[in-house]
PDB file of C-alpha atoms in Angstrom:
ATOM      1  CA  MET T   1       0.000   0.000   0.000  1.00 81.00           C
ATOM      2  CA  LEU T   2       2.844   2.393   0.800  1.00 83.00           C
ATOM      3  CA  CYS T   3       4.357   1.810  -2.643  1.00 87.00           C
ATOM      4  CA  GLN T   4       1.052   2.601  -4.335  1.00 88.00           C
ATOM      5  CA  ILE T   5       0.735   5.805  -2.308  1.00 86.00           C
ATOM      6  CA  LEU T   6       4.264   6.777  -3.375  1.00 88.00           C
ATOM      7  CA  ARG T   7       3.389   6.143  -7.029  1.00 91.00           C
ATOM      8  CA  ASP T   8       0.151   8.134  -6.692  1.00 88.00           C
ATOM      9  CA  ARG T   9       2.160  11.072  -5.353  1.00 84.00           C
ATOM     10  CA  GLY T  10       4.550  10.973  -8.327  1.00 88.00           C
ATOM     11  CA  CYS T  11       7.495   9.209  -6.703  1.00 88.00           C
ATOM     12  CA  SER T  12       9.821   7.654  -9.280  1.00 91.00           C
ATOM     13  CA  GLU T  13       9.490   3.933  -9.904  1.00 94.00           C
ATOM     14  CA  GLU T  14      13.187   3.458  -9.097  1.00 93.00           C
ATOM     15  CA  LEU T  15      12.797   5.044  -5.639  1.00 90.00           C
ATOM     16  CA  THR T  16       9.529   3.194  -5.006  1.00 91.00           C
ATOM     17  CA  ARG T  17      11.201  -0.155  -5.776  1.00 92.00           C
ATOM     18  CA  TRP T  18      14.156   0.769  -3.521  1.00 91.00           C
ATOM     19  CA  ILE T  19      11.815   1.537  -0.611  1.00 89.00           C
ATOM     20  CA  LYS T  20       9.946  -1.730  -1.204  1.00 89.00           C
ATOM     21  CA  ARG T  21      13.227  -3.701  -1.091  1.00 87.00           C
ATOM     22  CA  TRP T  22      14.322  -1.731   2.006  1.00 86.00           C
ATOM     23  CA  THR T  23      11.162  -2.684   3.933  1.00 85.00           C
ATOM     24  CA  ARG T  24      11.248  -6.399   3.032  1.00 85.00           C
ATOM     25  CA  ASN T  25      13.318  -9.397   4.102  1.00 83.00           C
ATOM     26  CA  ARG T  26      14.908  -7.722   7.092  1.00 85.00           C
ATOM     27  CA  CYS T  27      16.368  -9.799   9.865  1.00 86.00           C
ATOM     28  CA  ILE T  28      16.431  -8.782  13.522  1.00 86.00           C
ATOM     29  CA  ARG T  29      17.706 -10.280  16.741  1.00 90.00           C
ATOM     30  CA  LEU T  30      16.781  -9.089  20.204  1.00 89.00           C
ATOM     31  CA  ARG T  31      19.081  -9.028  23.200  1.00 91.00           C
ATOM     32  CA  PHE T  32      17.776  -9.311  26.777  1.00 90.00           C
ATOM     33  CA  ASN T  33      20.039  -9.587  29.799  1.00 92.00           C
ATOM     34  CA  GLY T  34      22.996 -10.529  27.634  1.00 91.00           C
ATOM     35  CA  ARG T  35      21.124 -13.301  25.785  1.00 94.00           C
ATOM     36  CA  THR T  36      20.397 -13.009  22.072  1.00 95.00           C
ATOM     37  CA  THR T  37      17.256 -14.438  20.462  1.00 95.00           C
ATOM     38  CA  LYS T  38      17.034 -16.367  17.227  1.00 95.00           C
ATOM     39  CA  ASP T  39      16.708 -14.459  13.948  1.00 94.00           C
ATOM     40  CA  TYR T  40      13.293 -13.031  13.127  1.00 90.00           C
ATOM     41  CA  TYR T  41      12.509 -12.104   9.541  1.00 88.00           C
ATOM     42  CA  LEU T  42      10.271  -9.117   8.855  1.00 85.00           C
ATOM     43  CA  ASN T  43       8.469  -8.318   5.632  1.00 80.00           C
ATOM     44  CA  LYS T  44       6.309  -5.434   6.783  1.00 76.00           C
ATOM     45  CA  GLY T  45       6.857  -2.016   8.221  1.00 77.00           C
ATOM     46  CA  VAL T  46       9.587   0.560   8.136  1.00 79.00           C
ATOM     47  CA  PRO T  47      12.644   0.189  10.381  1.00 77.00           C
ATOM     48  CA  GLN T  48      12.209   2.329  13.478  1.00 73.00           C
ATOM     49  CA  GLY T  49      14.995   4.770  14.102  1.00 76.00           C
ATOM     50  CA  SER T  50      15.706   5.222  10.421  1.00 80.00           C
ATOM     51  CA  PRO T  51      15.806   8.815   9.181  1.00 80.00           C
ATOM     52  CA  LEU T  52      13.265   7.799   6.510  1.00 81.00           C
ATOM     53  CA  SER T  53      10.705   6.419   8.983  1.00 80.00           C
ATOM     54  CA  PRO T  54       9.024   9.731   9.937  1.00 75.00           C
ATOM     55  CA  PHE T  55       9.042  10.883   6.314  1.00 77.00           C
ATOM     56  CA  LEU T  56       7.373   7.696   5.041  1.00 81.00           C
ATOM     57  CA  LEU T  57       4.860   7.673   7.898  1.00 75.00           C
ATOM     58  CA  GLY T  58       3.954  11.250   7.035  1.00 73.00           C
ATOM     59  CA  ILE T  59       3.304  10.250   3.411  1.00 78.00           C
ATOM     60  CA  TYR T  60       1.270   7.219   4.499  1.00 74.00           C
ATOM     61  CA  VAL T  61      -1.077   9.120   6.821  1.00 69.00           C
ATOM     62  CA  ALA T  62      -1.182  12.482   5.013  1.00 70.00           C
ATOM     63  CA  ASP T  63      -4.627  11.950   3.505  1.00 70.00           C
ATOM     64  CA  VAL T  64      -6.191  10.940   6.805  1.00 67.00           C
ATOM     65  CA  PHE T  65      -6.038  14.419   8.308  1.00 64.00           C
ATOM     66  CA  ARG T  66      -5.393  16.464   5.182  1.00 67.00           C
ATOM     67  CA  PRO T  67      -5.856  20.060   6.360  1.00 60.00           C
ATOM     68  CA  ARG T  68      -9.444  21.072   5.775  1.00 69.00           C
ATOM     69  CA  ILE T  69     -10.873  24.474   6.544  1.00 66.00           C
ATOM     70  CA  GLN T  70     -14.559  25.350   6.205  1.00 70.00           C
ATOM     71  CA  THR T  71     -16.230  28.573   7.167  1.00 72.00           C
ATOM     72  CA  ARG T  72     -19.963  29.225   7.188  1.00 75.00           C
ATOM     73  CA  ILE T  73     -22.215  31.515   9.192  1.00 75.00           C
ATOM     74  CA  ASN T  74     -21.902  30.448  12.863  1.00 76.00           C
ATOM     75  CA  PHE T  75     -19.655  27.500  11.935  1.00 76.00           C
ATOM     76  CA  ARG T  76     -15.893  27.140  11.393  1.00 78.00           C
ATOM     77  CA  THR T  77     -13.833  23.990  11.249  1.00 76.00           C
ATOM     78  CA  MET T  78     -10.241  22.997  10.634  1.00 75.00           C
ATOM     79  CA  VAL T  79      -8.750  19.509  10.566  1.00 74.00           C
ATOM     80  CA  SER T  80      -4.970  19.216  10.593  1.00 70.00           C
ATOM     81  CA  SER T  81      -2.281  16.728  11.499  1.00 65.00           C
ATOM     82  CA  TYR T  82       1.364  16.219  12.160  1.00 59.00           C
ATOM     83  CA  ILE T  83       2.625  12.712  11.481  1.00 57.00           C
ATOM     84  CA  ASP T  84       0.217  10.481  13.455  1.00 60.00           C
ATOM     85  CA  ASP T  85      -1.417  13.128  15.666  1.00 67.00           C
ATOM     86  CA  GLY T  86      -4.485  14.961  14.498  1.00 72.00           C
ATOM     87  CA  VAL T  87      -6.616  17.836  15.663  1.00 75.00           C
ATOM     88  CA  ILE T  88     -10.212  18.582  14.743  1.00 78.00           C
ATOM     89  CA  MET T  89     -11.083  22.156  15.662  1.00 77.00           C
ATOM     90  CA  ILE T  90     -14.700  23.289  15.418  1.00 79.00           C
ATOM     91  CA  SER T  91     -16.311  26.571  16.335  1.00 77.00           C
ATOM     92  CA  THR T  92     -20.082  26.978  16.396  1.00 77.00           C
ATOM     93  CA  ASP T  93     -22.551  29.040  18.363  1.00 76.00           C
ATOM     94  CA  GLN T  94     -23.949  26.039  20.290  1.00 76.00           C
ATOM     95  CA  VAL T  95     -22.197  23.270  22.214  1.00 74.00           C
ATOM     96  CA  GLU T  96     -24.426  20.455  20.925  1.00 74.00           C
ATOM     97  CA  SER T  97     -23.923  21.354  17.264  1.00 76.00           C
ATOM     98  CA  THR T  98     -20.175  21.505  17.924  1.00 80.00           C
ATOM     99  CA  LYS T  99     -20.174  18.000  19.400  1.00 79.00           C
ATOM    100  CA  ASP T 100     -22.292  16.696  16.497  1.00 82.00           C
ATOM    101  CA  LYS T 101     -19.873  18.176  13.945  1.00 81.00           C
ATOM    102  CA  LEU T 102     -16.897  16.787  15.859  1.00 81.00           C
ATOM    103  CA  ILE T 103     -18.385  13.285  15.719  1.00 82.00           C
ATOM    104  CA  GLU T 104     -19.106  13.736  12.004  1.00 84.00           C
ATOM    105  CA  TYR T 105     -15.553  14.877  11.186  1.00 82.00           C
ATOM    106  CA  PHE T 106     -14.005  12.159  13.356  1.00 83.00           C
ATOM    107  CA  GLY T 107     -16.044   9.614  11.370  1.00 85.00           C
ATOM    108  CA  LEU T 108     -14.833  11.043   8.054  1.00 84.00           C
ATOM    109  CA  CYS T 109     -11.181  10.934   9.156  1.00 82.00           C
ATOM    110  CA  ASN T 110     -11.597   7.428  10.585  1.00 82.00           C
ATOM    111  CA  LYS T 111     -13.123   6.226   7.279  1.00 86.00           C
ATOM    112  CA  VAL T 112     -10.057   7.381   5.348  1.00 82.00           C
ATOM    113  CA  ALA T 113      -7.839   5.708   7.973  1.00 81.00           C
ATOM    114  CA  GLN T 114      -9.786   2.428   7.774  1.00 85.00           C
ATOM    115  CA  ASP T 115      -9.412   2.419   3.993  1.00 85.00           C
ATOM    116  CA  ARG T 116      -5.651   2.465   4.660  1.00 80.00           C
ATOM    117  CA  GLY T 117      -5.793  -0.366   7.208  1.00 81.00           C
ATOM    118  CA  MET T 118      -5.612   1.952  10.248  1.00 79.00           C
ATOM    119  CA  ASN T 119      -8.122   2.737  12.958  1.00 76.00           C
ATOM    120  CA  PHE T 120      -8.626   5.385  15.613  1.00 75.00           C
ATOM    121  CA  SER T 121      -9.889   4.415  19.022  1.00 71.00           C
ATOM    122  CA  ARG T 122     -12.472   6.699  20.613  1.00 68.00           C
ATOM    123  CA  LYS T 123     -10.723   5.952  23.910  1.00 68.00           C
ATOM    124  CA  ARG T 124      -7.710   7.907  22.665  1.00 63.00           C
ATOM    125  CA  ILE T 125      -9.486  11.138  21.781  1.00 65.00           C
ATOM    126  CA  ASP T 126     -10.188  14.075  24.039  1.00 65.00           C
ATOM    127  CA  TRP T 127     -12.935  16.672  23.978  1.00 65.00           C
ATOM    128  CA  ILE T 128     -11.750  20.100  25.035  1.00 64.00           C
ATOM    129  CA  GLY T 129     -14.561  22.621  25.042  1.00 62.00           C
ATOM    130  CA  PHE T 130     -14.293  26.348  25.530  1.00 58.00           C
ATOM    131  CA  GLY T 131     -17.032  28.892  26.099  1.00 55.00           C
ATOM    132  CA  GLU T 132     -20.296  28.755  27.947  1.00 55.00           C
ATOM    133  CA  GLU T 133     -22.610  25.763  27.759  1.00 50.00           C
ATOM    134  CA  ASP T 134     -26.253  26.428  26.955  1.00 45.00           C
TER     135      ASP T 134
END
């Protein structure tokens, strides 16, 4: 899926193939208390700690929280992200309509994420409200 996203964004086929080879057939060993495990072979994911890891993650999740700004009478919204953190900001004249819009936008973002094999847990989101409740 990452390779297809790279192609869709205009990445050269040579670089796309290199990244595919770089993320496949890796071997790791773990060391605990001076003892080393057997070899484990990985064919998925990007090596953590690599300088390319944040860059590739950013490309992979960019469409999930693509910045969106909408302004209407008594309603403003902006959705933005940085790597794997996202913020949905909504301003309305009533608390209940704000919460309804927040749920709607969360659902839209989660749908894009699910199409990419990701998911957002409602347990990991926070509601921060400002202003007076009706």
